[in-house]
Amino acid sequence: MQITIAILSQKGGTGKTTAVRTLADVLGRGGLQVLVVDLDPQGNLSDYLDVPPDAAPTISEVLSGATEIDKAIHGQVVPANLSLAETELALGGKIGRELTLRRALQQAPEGYDVVLLDCPPSLGLLTVNALVAADYALITAEAQYFALQGVEQAMQVVEVARDSLNPSLQLLGVLLNLADMRTVHSREALVSLRERFGEKVFDSVIRSSIAYAESAERALSILDHRPDLGRDYVAVAEEVLTRLGGFEQARRRVAQISSA
Ligand SMILES: Nc1ncnc2c1ncn2[C@@H]1O[C@H](COP(=O)(O)OP(=O)(O)OP(=O)(O)O)[C@@H](O)[C@H]1O
Ligand SMILES: [Mg+2]
């Protein structure tokens, strides 16, 4: 069983890329084969995962049809760089533009359990491609004022993708990120998300900490840099696996990380 999850948000800086990187790490520790795809011309995920800046080919060449996806997998990453902005523009004029990533991923090598798609901070064509290629959408929200509006907008795009091109797309959940529960803002954001989206909001929230910036700088997973904080992502990964179903062994292994 291969499951593809698009991680998206309408706003920038909601922790999408950190979530992709860290969930890939936790799921990998759970014994799953994980492929991550950078769909952001900023290339942050590729940087985080230490892909050399001149690695080629990238997702740009895949989406423009110049190469097949298997040639663009470096380690476990299909990287991106600024050329993706141009590719997105060129794609806009093509028939079937929303289906390009889906078709490319159908050619991916077998053996991956989970494919994580790191979307750019906009709800444009690249994010739509991710949603059309995905089985599930995971929306991240920063624990701030206006969190609810951002999630509502992302949700509308998920619904459009489902109604038009990908009827089997499901919402995996809404993840509250960069939360400081000592502040009124973070607590209110959680309350309003739970009122609106109920059970779809993950029980676990990701606490805000400067340690995330440090761990990104040192190219270290938060699980190694600050295992106490890493527990947040371990808990989210457990919830993700529970919601996906069918990954019982991996879920048990992940649960053991938190008790280690
Ligand atoms: N839980 C956290 N606490 C504090 N800082 C965090 C946390 N998670 C991520 N960060 C930091 O916040 C910044 C933005 O995170 P990240 O790049 O993951 O967000 P993003 O949603 O992918 O951003 P963009 O929209 O630009 O793609 C980074 O500097 C990252 O290190
Ligand atoms: Mg990002």
XYZ file of N, CA and C and ligand atoms in Angstrom:
812
model
N 0.840 -1.207 0.000
C 0.000 0.000 0.000
C 0.871 1.251 0.000
N 0.674 2.099 -0.986
C 1.401 3.376 -0.994
C 0.422 4.521 -0.804
N 0.746 5.383 0.183
C -0.141 6.483 0.529
C 0.580 7.795 0.240
N -0.101 8.697 -0.439
C 0.489 10.009 -0.731
C -0.245 11.080 0.059
N 0.546 11.905 0.767
C -0.034 12.942 1.626
C 0.517 14.304 1.206
N -0.375 15.238 0.910
C 0.040 16.622 0.610
C -0.026 17.435 1.892
N 1.060 18.127 2.205
C 1.090 18.985 3.390
C 0.988 20.422 2.892
N -0.068 21.113 3.288
C -0.302 22.430 2.710
C -0.785 23.436 3.738
N -0.653 24.699 3.385
C -1.291 25.783 4.133
C -1.377 26.971 3.204
N -2.342 27.826 3.482
C -2.501 29.012 2.649
C -1.416 30.009 2.983
N -1.051 30.050 4.267
C -0.060 31.016 4.747
C 1.358 30.452 4.679
N 2.326 31.346 4.654
C 3.720 30.923 4.754
C 4.111 30.715 6.208
N 5.151 29.941 6.409
C 5.740 29.805 7.740
C 4.878 29.098 8.767
N 4.033 28.169 8.332
C 3.211 27.434 9.296
C 3.880 26.111 9.700
N 5.105 25.928 9.253
C 5.834 24.723 9.643
C 5.610 23.526 8.739
N 5.165 23.760 7.500
C 4.937 22.645 6.559
C 6.207 21.836 6.316
N 7.260 22.568 5.946
C 8.480 21.875 5.545
C 9.089 21.122 6.729
N 9.042 21.741 7.906
C 9.544 21.071 9.107
C 8.704 19.830 9.399
N 7.409 19.937 9.166
C 6.535 18.774 9.393
C 6.877 17.653 8.421
N 7.098 17.986 7.159
C 7.427 16.951 6.162
C 8.732 16.272 6.545
N 9.706 17.095 6.851
C 11.029 16.568 7.179
C 10.965 15.682 8.437
N 10.268 16.153 9.451
C 10.273 15.422 10.713
C 9.382 14.184 10.636
N 8.248 14.299 9.971
C 7.401 13.101 9.819
C 8.119 12.042 8.990
N 8.855 12.481 7.967
C 9.622 11.512 7.169
C 10.616 10.789 8.071
N 11.239 11.541 8.965
C 12.203 10.940 9.882
C 11.519 9.940 10.826
N 10.414 10.366 11.434
C 9.739 9.486 12.401
C 9.187 8.241 11.703
N 8.565 8.433 10.552
C 7.990 7.273 9.845
C 9.097 6.323 9.394
N 10.239 6.908 9.018
C 11.395 6.086 8.659
C 11.862 5.262 9.854
N 11.879 5.878 11.030
C 12.265 5.139 12.241
C 11.247 4.048 12.562
N 10.030 4.255 12.089
C 8.994 3.238 12.266
C 9.110 2.107 11.251
N 10.119 2.204 10.382
C 10.367 1.116 9.437
C 9.716 1.315 8.074
N 9.126 2.497 7.833
C 8.470 2.725 6.541
C 9.444 3.332 5.541
N 9.239 3.008 4.278
C 10.005 3.635 3.194
C 9.272 4.919 2.806
N 9.957 6.054 2.956
C 9.295 7.347 2.732
C 10.013 8.111 1.619
N 9.229 8.610 0.677
C 9.748 9.504 -0.363
C 9.191 10.893 -0.093
N 10.039 11.921 -0.162
C 9.522 13.285 0.016
C 9.763 14.078 -1.265
N 8.775 14.905 -1.601
C 8.859 15.691 -2.823
C 8.751 17.169 -2.460
N 9.768 17.924 -2.859
C 9.785 19.365 -2.607
C 9.052 20.057 -3.757
N 7.946 20.714 -3.431
C 7.162 21.404 -4.466
C 7.242 22.915 -4.285
N 8.262 23.369 -3.581
C 8.383 24.799 -3.301
C 9.651 25.335 -3.970
N 9.511 26.337 -4.862
C 10.695 26.909 -5.521
C 11.739 27.429 -4.522
N 11.332 27.683 -3.280
C 12.318 28.100 -2.276
C 13.296 26.971 -1.956
N 12.884 25.730 -2.193
C 13.779 24.590 -2.002
C 14.187 24.344 -0.557
N 13.371 24.788 0.399
C 13.749 24.621 1.815
C 13.906 23.159 2.223
N 12.999 22.331 1.748
C 13.061 20.921 2.144
C 14.355 20.295 1.631
N 14.704 20.641 0.410
C 15.934 20.107 -0.178
C 17.143 20.558 0.643
N 17.126 21.818 1.069
C 18.201 22.335 1.934
C 18.255 21.574 3.252
N 17.087 21.463 3.898
C 17.008 20.798 5.197
C 17.583 19.399 5.123
N 17.332 18.736 3.985
C 17.753 17.342 3.871
C 19.119 17.231 3.204
N 19.792 18.397 3.133
C 21.187 18.407 2.679
C 21.394 17.913 1.257
N 20.431 18.167 0.394
C 20.636 17.860 -1.021
C 21.531 18.971 -1.588
N 22.592 18.641 -2.313
C 23.448 19.701 -2.858
C 22.632 20.644 -3.755
N 22.894 21.938 -3.706
C 22.086 22.908 -4.463
C 22.097 22.651 -5.974
N 23.148 21.999 -6.470
C 23.201 21.762 -7.917
C 22.708 20.362 -8.303
N 22.051 19.682 -7.356
C 21.535 18.340 -7.676
C 20.589 18.432 -8.875
N 20.707 17.501 -9.797
C 19.859 17.502 -10.986
C 19.631 16.046 -11.417
N 18.513 15.751 -12.068
C 17.387 16.643 -12.287
C 16.552 16.832 -11.018
N 15.640 17.798 -11.073
C 14.787 18.129 -9.932
C 13.317 17.945 -10.333
N 12.435 18.342 -9.452
C 10.997 18.241 -9.749
C 10.622 19.101 -10.963
N 11.390 20.158 -11.228
C 11.107 21.003 -12.405
C 11.154 20.184 -13.685
N 12.233 19.412 -13.846
C 12.380 18.616 -15.068
C 11.307 17.524 -15.131
N 10.894 17.044 -13.951
C 9.828 16.034 -13.942
C 8.518 16.650 -14.431
N 8.185 17.820 -13.890
C 6.897 18.442 -14.234
C 6.893 18.980 -15.666
N 8.058 19.345 -16.172
C 8.090 19.851 -17.552
C 8.172 18.698 -18.558
N 8.313 17.483 -18.051
C 8.318 16.327 -18.944
C 9.696 16.002 -19.496
N 10.722 16.680 -18.989
C 12.072 16.449 -19.520
C 12.693 15.167 -18.963
N 12.190 14.702 -17.819
C 12.746 13.464 -17.261
C 11.675 12.701 -16.485
N 11.992 11.467 -16.162
C 11.084 10.648 -15.367
C 11.419 10.810 -13.891
N 10.440 10.563 -13.053
C 10.627 10.859 -11.633
C 11.745 10.020 -10.998
N 11.929 8.791 -11.440
C 12.942 7.957 -10.769
C 14.343 8.560 -10.904
N 14.573 9.299 -11.975
C 15.896 9.921 -12.154
C 16.075 11.141 -11.256
N 14.976 11.666 -10.740
C 15.036 12.894 -9.932
C 15.025 12.593 -8.428
N 15.085 11.307 -8.068
C 15.109 10.957 -6.642
C 16.557 10.916 -6.168
N 16.876 11.809 -5.241
C 18.223 11.873 -4.672
C 18.108 11.425 -3.221
N 18.650 10.254 -2.905
C 18.403 9.705 -1.572
C 16.919 9.400 -1.471
N 16.233 10.123 -0.572
C 14.783 9.928 -0.470
C 14.016 11.170 -0.905
N 14.712 12.095 -1.592
C 14.115 13.395 -1.909
C 14.042 13.654 -3.406
N 12.908 14.183 -3.853
C 12.866 14.820 -5.167
C 12.987 16.317 -4.885
N 14.163 16.903 -5.177
C 14.401 18.274 -4.747
C 13.769 19.316 -5.676
N 13.802 20.553 -5.194
C 13.313 21.684 -5.998
C 14.312 22.818 -5.871
N 14.282 23.687 -6.861
C 15.028 24.946 -6.754
C 14.230 26.030 -7.469
N 14.829 27.208 -7.589
C 14.094 28.353 -8.133
C 13.517 28.120 -9.524
N 14.129 27.202 -10.276
C 13.627 26.976 -11.637
C 12.181 26.470 -11.615
N 11.745 25.993 -10.446
C 10.368 25.503 -10.339
C 9.341 26.633 -10.547
N 9.738 27.855 -10.220
C 8.817 28.987 -10.426
C 8.519 29.146 -11.923
N 9.556 29.012 -12.729
C 9.388 29.114 -14.183
C 8.575 27.942 -14.720
N 8.895 26.768 -14.200
C 8.170 25.563 -14.640
C 6.684 25.703 -14.335
N 6.374 26.277 -13.166
C 4.968 26.448 -12.796
C 4.268 27.369 -13.795
N 4.946 28.444 -14.172
C 4.357 29.379 -15.143
C 4.100 28.685 -16.475
N 5.097 27.939 -16.938
C 4.967 27.263 -18.236
C 3.846 26.218 -18.179
N 3.741 25.549 -17.030
C 2.726 24.513 -16.852
C 1.322 25.109 -16.974
N 1.189 26.351 -16.503
C -0.113 27.015 -16.491
C -0.790 27.050 -17.851
N -0.010 27.015 -18.914
C -0.592 27.102 -20.255
C -0.896 25.756 -20.882
N -0.679 24.683 -20.119
C -0.823 23.362 -20.743
C -2.137 22.663 -20.379
N -2.631 21.878 -21.289
C -3.816 21.061 -21.012
C -3.417 19.967 -20.016
N -4.262 19.721 -19.049
C -3.958 18.681 -18.065
C -2.953 19.155 -17.031
N -2.828 20.492 -16.923
C -1.791 21.039 -16.020
C -1.959 20.588 -14.573
N -3.199 20.372 -14.132
C -3.410 19.977 -12.727
C -3.050 18.514 -12.479
N -2.911 17.744 -13.558
C -2.700 16.298 -13.414
C -1.245 15.897 -13.567
N -0.384 16.893 -13.784
C 1.002 16.582 -14.168
C 1.736 15.786 -13.093
N 1.637 16.217 -11.843
C 2.349 15.523 -10.761
C 1.756 14.123 -10.545
N 0.448 14.057 -10.593
C -0.200 12.740 -10.408
C 0.339 11.730 -11.419
N 0.403 12.166 -12.665
C 0.901 11.267 -13.715
C 2.360 10.919 -13.486
N 3.137 11.903 -13.067
C 4.569 11.649 -12.833
C 4.749 10.644 -11.686
N 3.977 10.812 -10.629
C 4.134 9.934 -9.462
C 3.692 8.503 -9.762
N 2.799 8.376 -10.737
C 2.385 7.007 -11.106
C 3.561 6.204 -11.657
N 4.599 6.912 -12.109
C 5.794 6.244 -12.647
C 6.857 6.031 -11.573
N 6.578 6.447 -10.328
C 7.595 6.326 -9.271
C 7.892 4.846 -9.012
N 9.127 4.542 -8.606
C 9.463 3.157 -8.308
C 8.552 2.606 -7.221
N 8.330 1.293 -7.254
C 7.509 0.683 -6.209
C 8.327 0.551 -4.934
N 7.655 0.302 -3.842
C 8.374 0.043 -2.601
C 8.262 1.167 -1.588
N 7.736 2.320 -1.996
C 7.526 3.378 -1.007
C 6.202 3.142 -0.295
N 6.225 3.297 1.028
C 4.982 3.182 1.790
C 4.251 4.520 1.821
N 5.031 5.586 1.984
C 4.427 6.915 2.136
C 5.185 7.912 1.266
N 4.443 8.747 0.554
C 5.031 9.848 -0.209
C 4.492 11.148 0.398
N 5.405 12.019 0.833
C 4.997 13.289 1.439
C 5.304 14.421 0.458
N 4.298 15.267 0.200
C 4.456 16.361 -0.761
C 4.487 17.682 0.008
N 5.613 18.385 -0.065
C 5.770 19.663 0.647
C 5.349 20.807 -0.275
N 4.204 21.406 0.019
C 3.645 22.445 -0.858
C 4.250 23.815 -0.562
N 4.224 24.693 -1.568
C 4.665 26.078 -1.343
C 3.582 26.846 -0.589
N 3.923 28.017 -0.040
C 2.927 28.781 0.726
C 1.962 29.559 -0.166
N 1.243 28.864 -1.003
C 0.183 29.511 -1.781
C -0.735 28.386 -2.207
N -1.921 28.761 -2.653
C -2.861 27.718 -3.057
C -2.942 27.667 -4.578
N -1.816 27.901 -5.236
C -1.760 27.943 -6.699
C -1.603 26.573 -7.329
N -1.105 26.581 -8.562
C -1.075 25.373 -9.386
C -0.237 24.241 -8.782
N 0.861 24.587 -8.097
C 1.696 23.521 -7.529
C 0.950 22.805 -6.402
N 0.278 23.575 -5.560
C -0.497 22.970 -4.471
C -1.668 22.171 -5.045
N -2.301 22.688 -6.085
C -3.392 21.945 -6.714
C -2.864 20.635 -7.297
N -1.694 20.675 -7.928
C -1.081 19.437 -8.429
C -0.873 18.438 -7.299
N -0.409 18.939 -6.148
C -0.187 18.048 -5.003
C -1.509 17.423 -4.562
N -2.560 18.238 -4.495
C -3.855 17.724 -4.022
C -4.468 16.732 -5.011
N -4.204 16.922 -6.268
C -4.740 15.998 -7.270
C -3.955 14.685 -7.245
N -2.680 14.774 -6.825
C -1.835 13.565 -6.775
C -1.991 12.801 -5.464
N -2.621 13.417 -4.463
C -2.585 12.876 -3.102
C -3.808 12.014 -2.771
N -3.606 11.126 -1.801
C -4.740 10.416 -1.198
C -5.315 11.228 -0.039
N -4.401 11.960 0.638
C -4.795 12.704 1.832
C -4.173 14.099 1.821
N -4.872 15.045 2.457
C -4.328 16.381 2.681
C -4.141 16.587 4.175
N -2.993 17.142 4.532
C -2.737 17.510 5.929
C -2.504 19.019 5.933
N -3.348 19.738 6.646
C -3.250 21.203 6.656
C -2.546 21.644 7.933
N -1.531 22.489 7.788
C -0.859 23.013 8.980
C -1.348 24.434 9.232
N -1.419 24.783 10.515
C -1.849 26.128 10.892
C -0.925 26.643 11.977
N -0.540 27.885 11.864
C 0.248 28.488 12.930
C -0.711 28.904 14.033
N -0.305 28.647 15.286
C -1.190 28.933 16.410
C -1.246 30.439 16.667
N -1.959 31.165 15.824
C -2.043 32.621 15.901
C -3.453 33.071 15.552
N -3.688 34.380 15.707
C -4.914 34.966 15.166
C -5.000 34.600 13.700
N -6.169 34.472 13.157
C -6.402 34.195 11.738
C -6.032 32.761 11.334
N -5.671 31.930 12.294
C -5.370 30.534 11.943
C -6.583 29.915 11.256
N -7.758 30.195 11.817
C -8.982 29.585 11.298
C -9.227 29.983 9.837
N -9.068 31.284 9.544
C -9.293 31.738 8.159
C -8.349 31.033 7.195
N -7.087 30.907 7.584
C -6.104 30.242 6.721
C -6.500 28.800 6.446
N -6.950 28.125 7.500
C -7.337 26.713 7.328
C -8.593 26.611 6.466
N -9.546 27.534 6.678
C -10.773 27.532 5.849
C -10.420 27.651 4.371
N -9.475 28.547 4.061
C -9.103 28.749 2.658
C -8.432 27.506 2.085
N -7.535 26.912 2.869
C -6.876 25.690 2.401
C -7.931 24.598 2.190
N -8.894 24.533 3.110
C -9.943 23.520 3.031
C -10.769 23.685 1.751
N -11.026 24.940 1.368
C -11.800 25.170 0.134
C -11.069 24.604 -1.074
N -9.741 24.793 -1.100
C -8.975 24.270 -2.235
C -8.978 22.743 -2.218
N -8.908 22.162 -1.014
C -9.006 20.698 -0.905
C -10.351 20.239 -1.492
N -11.419 20.975 -1.155
C -12.743 20.573 -1.647
C -12.864 20.714 -3.157
N -12.282 21.791 -3.687
C -12.316 21.980 -5.147
C -11.576 20.837 -5.835
N -10.408 20.486 -5.294
C -9.626 19.402 -5.904
C -10.426 18.097 -5.858
N -11.111 17.867 -4.732
C -11.879 16.637 -4.588
C -13.070 16.637 -5.557
N -13.781 17.764 -5.611
C -14.989 17.808 -6.444
C -14.667 17.756 -7.932
N -13.505 18.269 -8.328
C -13.255 18.352 -9.760
C -12.382 17.206 -10.274
N -11.269 16.941 -9.614
C -10.289 16.054 -10.242
C -9.874 14.850 -9.421
N -10.131 14.873 -8.125
C -9.619 13.785 -7.287
C -10.654 13.381 -6.234
N -11.723 12.686 -6.677
C -12.831 12.381 -5.768
C -12.425 11.576 -4.540
N -11.289 10.871 -4.591
C -10.930 10.050 -3.428
C -10.069 10.792 -2.407
N -9.799 12.081 -2.662
C -8.982 12.858 -1.725
C -9.692 12.989 -0.374
N -8.940 12.717 0.710
C -9.514 12.853 2.050
C -8.681 13.802 2.888
N -9.343 14.439 3.838
C -8.613 15.286 4.776
C -8.052 14.403 5.883
N -6.723 14.385 5.995
C -6.108 13.585 7.057
C -6.236 14.292 8.395
N -6.027 15.598 8.380
C -6.183 16.329 9.627
C -5.606 17.727 9.549
N -5.866 18.471 10.628
C -5.367 19.839 10.749
C -4.388 19.848 11.923
N -3.177 20.307 11.644
C -2.118 20.272 12.658
C -1.825 21.684 13.155
N -2.000 21.874 14.452
C -1.666 23.177 15.028
C -0.173 23.193 15.351
N 0.507 24.178 14.763
C 1.962 24.201 14.792
C 2.444 25.488 15.426
N 3.675 25.482 15.874
C 4.305 26.664 16.469
C 3.450 27.214 17.608
N 2.985 26.296 18.447
C 2.052 26.680 19.504
C 2.786 26.983 20.813
N 2.362 28.038 21.452
C 2.828 28.338 22.806
C 1.585 28.449 23.672
N 1.259 27.344 24.326
C -0.015 27.270 25.036
C -0.080 28.191 26.256
N 1.027 28.863 26.568
C 0.957 29.869 27.642
C 0.295 31.143 27.131
N 0.217 31.296 25.799
C -0.358 32.536 25.264
C -1.832 32.358 24.921
N -2.563 33.454 25.061
C -3.987 33.450 24.732
C -4.183 33.118 23.251
N -3.330 33.695 22.389
C -3.457 33.475 20.939
C -3.463 31.993 20.592
N -2.487 31.270 21.127
C -2.378 29.850 20.791
C -3.579 29.076 21.317
N -3.981 29.402 22.549
C -5.127 28.664 23.121
C -6.395 28.952 22.323
N -6.588 30.219 21.952
C -7.787 30.562 21.182
C -7.770 29.916 19.800
N -6.579 29.860 19.192
C -6.486 29.243 17.862
C -6.928 27.782 17.951
N -6.470 27.083 18.998
C -6.826 25.668 19.149
C -8.327 25.508 19.377
N -8.889 26.368 20.243
C -10.322 26.274 20.534
C -11.135 26.513 19.257
N -10.755 27.544 18.477
C -11.565 27.841 17.294
C -11.419 26.750 16.236
N -10.226 26.178 16.107
C -10.060 25.079 15.144
C -10.877 23.863 15.574
N -10.876 23.586 16.893
C -11.633 22.410 17.360
C -13.132 22.634 17.200
N -13.581 23.879 17.421
C -15.014 24.156 17.242
C -15.417 23.934 15.799
N -14.556 24.364 14.893
C -14.905 24.316 13.474
C -14.671 22.936 12.857
N -13.540 22.306 13.212
C -13.147 21.076 12.507
C -13.172 19.831 13.387
N -13.536 20.010 14.641
C -13.749 18.859 15.536
C -12.593 17.888 15.550
N -12.949 16.619 15.341
C -11.985 15.527 15.433
C -10.884 15.591 14.387
N -11.122 16.397 13.343
C -10.113 16.483 12.285
C -8.838 17.166 12.792
N -8.950 17.922 13.872
C -7.757 18.555 14.436
C -6.984 17.490 15.221
N -5.704 17.353 14.928
C -4.900 16.372 15.655
C -4.908 16.692 17.147
N -4.961 15.645 17.978
C -4.920 15.851 19.429
C -3.597 16.493 19.833
N -2.523 16.053 19.192
C -1.203 16.588 19.549
C -0.970 17.899 18.806
N -0.369 18.840 19.492
C 0.044 20.083 18.834
C 1.572 20.134 18.859
N 2.136 20.897 17.927
C 3.594 21.028 17.884
C 3.975 22.315 18.606
N 4.704 22.139 19.690
C 5.105 23.312 20.468
C 6.125 24.158 19.715
N 6.039 25.444 19.954
C 6.993 26.365 19.356
C 8.297 26.336 20.149
N 9.412 26.283 19.436
C 10.703 26.375 20.120
C 11.782 26.819 19.140
N 12.669 27.639 19.637
C 13.820 28.090 18.853
C 14.683 26.909 18.420
N 14.537 25.789 19.131
C 15.336 24.601 18.807
C 15.092 24.123 17.378
N 13.908 24.439 16.806
C 13.645 24.016 15.425
C 14.565 24.733 14.446
N 14.753 26.024 14.653
C 15.657 26.767 13.766
C 17.082 26.233 13.927
N 17.464 25.967 15.168
C 18.812 25.423 15.414
C 18.989 24.077 14.720
N 17.977 23.215 14.847
C 18.129 21.874 14.281
C 18.172 21.953 12.758
N 17.425 22.912 12.168
C 17.469 23.064 10.706
C 18.862 23.516 10.277
N 19.402 24.452 11.027
C 20.735 24.980 10.708
C 21.790 23.882 10.757
N 21.657 23.008 11.747
C 22.648 21.938 11.906
C 22.309 20.686 11.115
N 21.231 20.780 10.312
C 20.778 19.613 9.536
C 20.604 18.378 10.429
N 20.076 18.613 11.621
C 19.808 17.536 12.576
C 18.300 17.428 12.750
N 17.816 16.205 12.868
C 16.392 16.060 13.170
C 16.127 16.549 14.588
N 14.953 17.101 14.804
C 14.585 17.550 16.151
C 14.594 16.349 17.118
N 14.386 15.154 16.588
C 14.396 13.972 17.466
C 15.775 13.728 18.064
N 16.808 14.125 17.333
C 18.165 13.974 17.854
C 18.610 15.227 18.593
N 18.195 16.387 18.076
C 18.624 17.640 18.684
C 17.956 17.876 20.035
N 16.639 17.661 20.086
C 15.885 17.855 21.329
C 14.792 16.796 21.426
N 15.168 15.593 21.884
C 14.186 14.495 21.931
C 12.928 14.864 22.714
N 13.057 15.722 23.715
C 11.860 16.106 24.487
C 10.837 16.802 23.581
N 11.320 17.673 22.687
C 10.412 18.346 21.754
C 9.993 17.412 20.619
N 10.917 16.555 20.233
C 10.634 15.602 19.159
C 9.421 14.739 19.450
N 9.130 14.577 20.752
C 7.957 13.787 21.142
C 6.660 14.306 20.517
N 6.593 15.626 20.271
C 5.377 16.176 19.642
C 5.146 15.517 18.280
N 6.218 15.439 17.500
C 6.069 14.854 16.160
C 5.870 13.345 16.223
N 6.470 12.705 17.226
C 6.237 11.264 17.388
C 4.738 11.034 17.632
N 4.158 11.893 18.483
C 2.726 11.743 18.788
C 1.873 12.006 17.544
N 2.242 13.011 16.767
C 1.477 13.288 15.542
C 1.612 12.119 14.559
N 2.833 11.593 14.448
C 3.039 10.460 13.521
C 2.180 9.264 13.941
N 2.055 9.030 15.257
C 1.196 7.939 15.723
C -0.243 8.182 15.306
N -0.685 9.430 15.480
C -2.061 9.754 15.070
C -2.245 9.578 13.569
N -1.234 10.016 12.796
C -1.306 9.885 11.345
C -1.470 8.409 10.975
N -0.644 7.551 11.592
C -0.690 6.123 11.240
C -2.013 5.500 11.682
N -2.528 5.959 12.817
C -3.833 5.455 13.258
C -4.912 5.854 12.249
N -4.854 7.117 11.825
C -5.884 7.581 10.885
C -5.771 6.884 9.536
N -4.530 6.627 9.101
C -4.359 5.953 7.811
C -4.842 4.514 7.885
N -4.627 3.881 9.054
C -4.961 2.463 9.203
C -3.987 1.616 8.392
N -3.862 0.350 8.770
C -3.068 -0.560 7.941
C -1.568 -0.511 8.164
N -1.097 0.353 9.040
C 0.350 0.414 9.313
C 0.607 0.067 10.775
N -0.030 -1.012 11.237
C -0.014 -1.323 12.659
C 1.405 -1.536 13.209
N 2.220 -2.259 12.445
C 3.572 -2.545 12.930
C 4.388 -1.248 13.052
N 4.279 -0.406 12.047
C 5.006 0.866 12.079
C 4.500 1.728 13.241
N 3.194 1.695 13.476
C 2.635 2.498 14.558
C 3.184 2.040 15.911
N 3.288 0.721 16.059
C 3.831 0.209 17.327
C 5.289 0.613 17.498
N 6.035 0.545 16.403
C 7.453 0.939 16.493
C 7.592 2.420 16.815
N 6.750 3.230 16.194
C 6.799 4.676 16.460
C 6.443 4.946 17.917
N 5.443 4.209 18.426
C 5.032 4.397 19.823
C 6.189 4.094 20.768
N 7.050 3.160 20.362
C 8.199 2.828 21.215
C 9.232 3.944 21.252
N 9.268 4.760 20.187
C 10.214 5.895 20.222
C 9.852 6.799 21.397
N 8.529 7.038 21.571
C 8.140 7.995 22.603
C 8.408 7.466 23.994
N 8.431 6.127 24.155
C 8.663 5.620 25.505
C 10.154 5.354 25.764
N 10.966 5.553 24.696
C 12.402 5.272 24.866
C 13.076 6.324 25.732
N 7.577 24.136 16.154
C 8.340 25.153 15.753
N 8.713 26.108 16.655
C 9.461 27.163 16.290
N 9.924 27.349 15.060
C 9.592 26.444 14.119
C 8.796 25.302 14.421
N 8.649 24.582 13.287
C 9.321 25.242 12.334
N 9.904 26.352 12.827
C 10.724 27.351 12.143
O 9.827 28.253 11.497
C 10.326 28.599 10.217
C 9.320 28.178 9.168
O 9.189 26.768 9.215
P 8.974 25.931 7.902
O 9.991 26.277 6.878
O 8.826 24.512 8.283
O 7.543 26.516 7.478
P 6.822 26.437 6.061
O 5.369 26.445 6.325
O 7.360 25.315 5.273
O 7.288 27.809 5.420
P 7.011 28.266 3.899
O 5.578 28.624 3.879
O 7.935 29.402 3.672
O 7.309 27.075 3.031
C 11.673 27.899 10.082
O 12.675 28.801 10.472
C 11.582 26.743 11.048
O 12.840 26.355 11.543
Mg 8.119 25.294 3.328
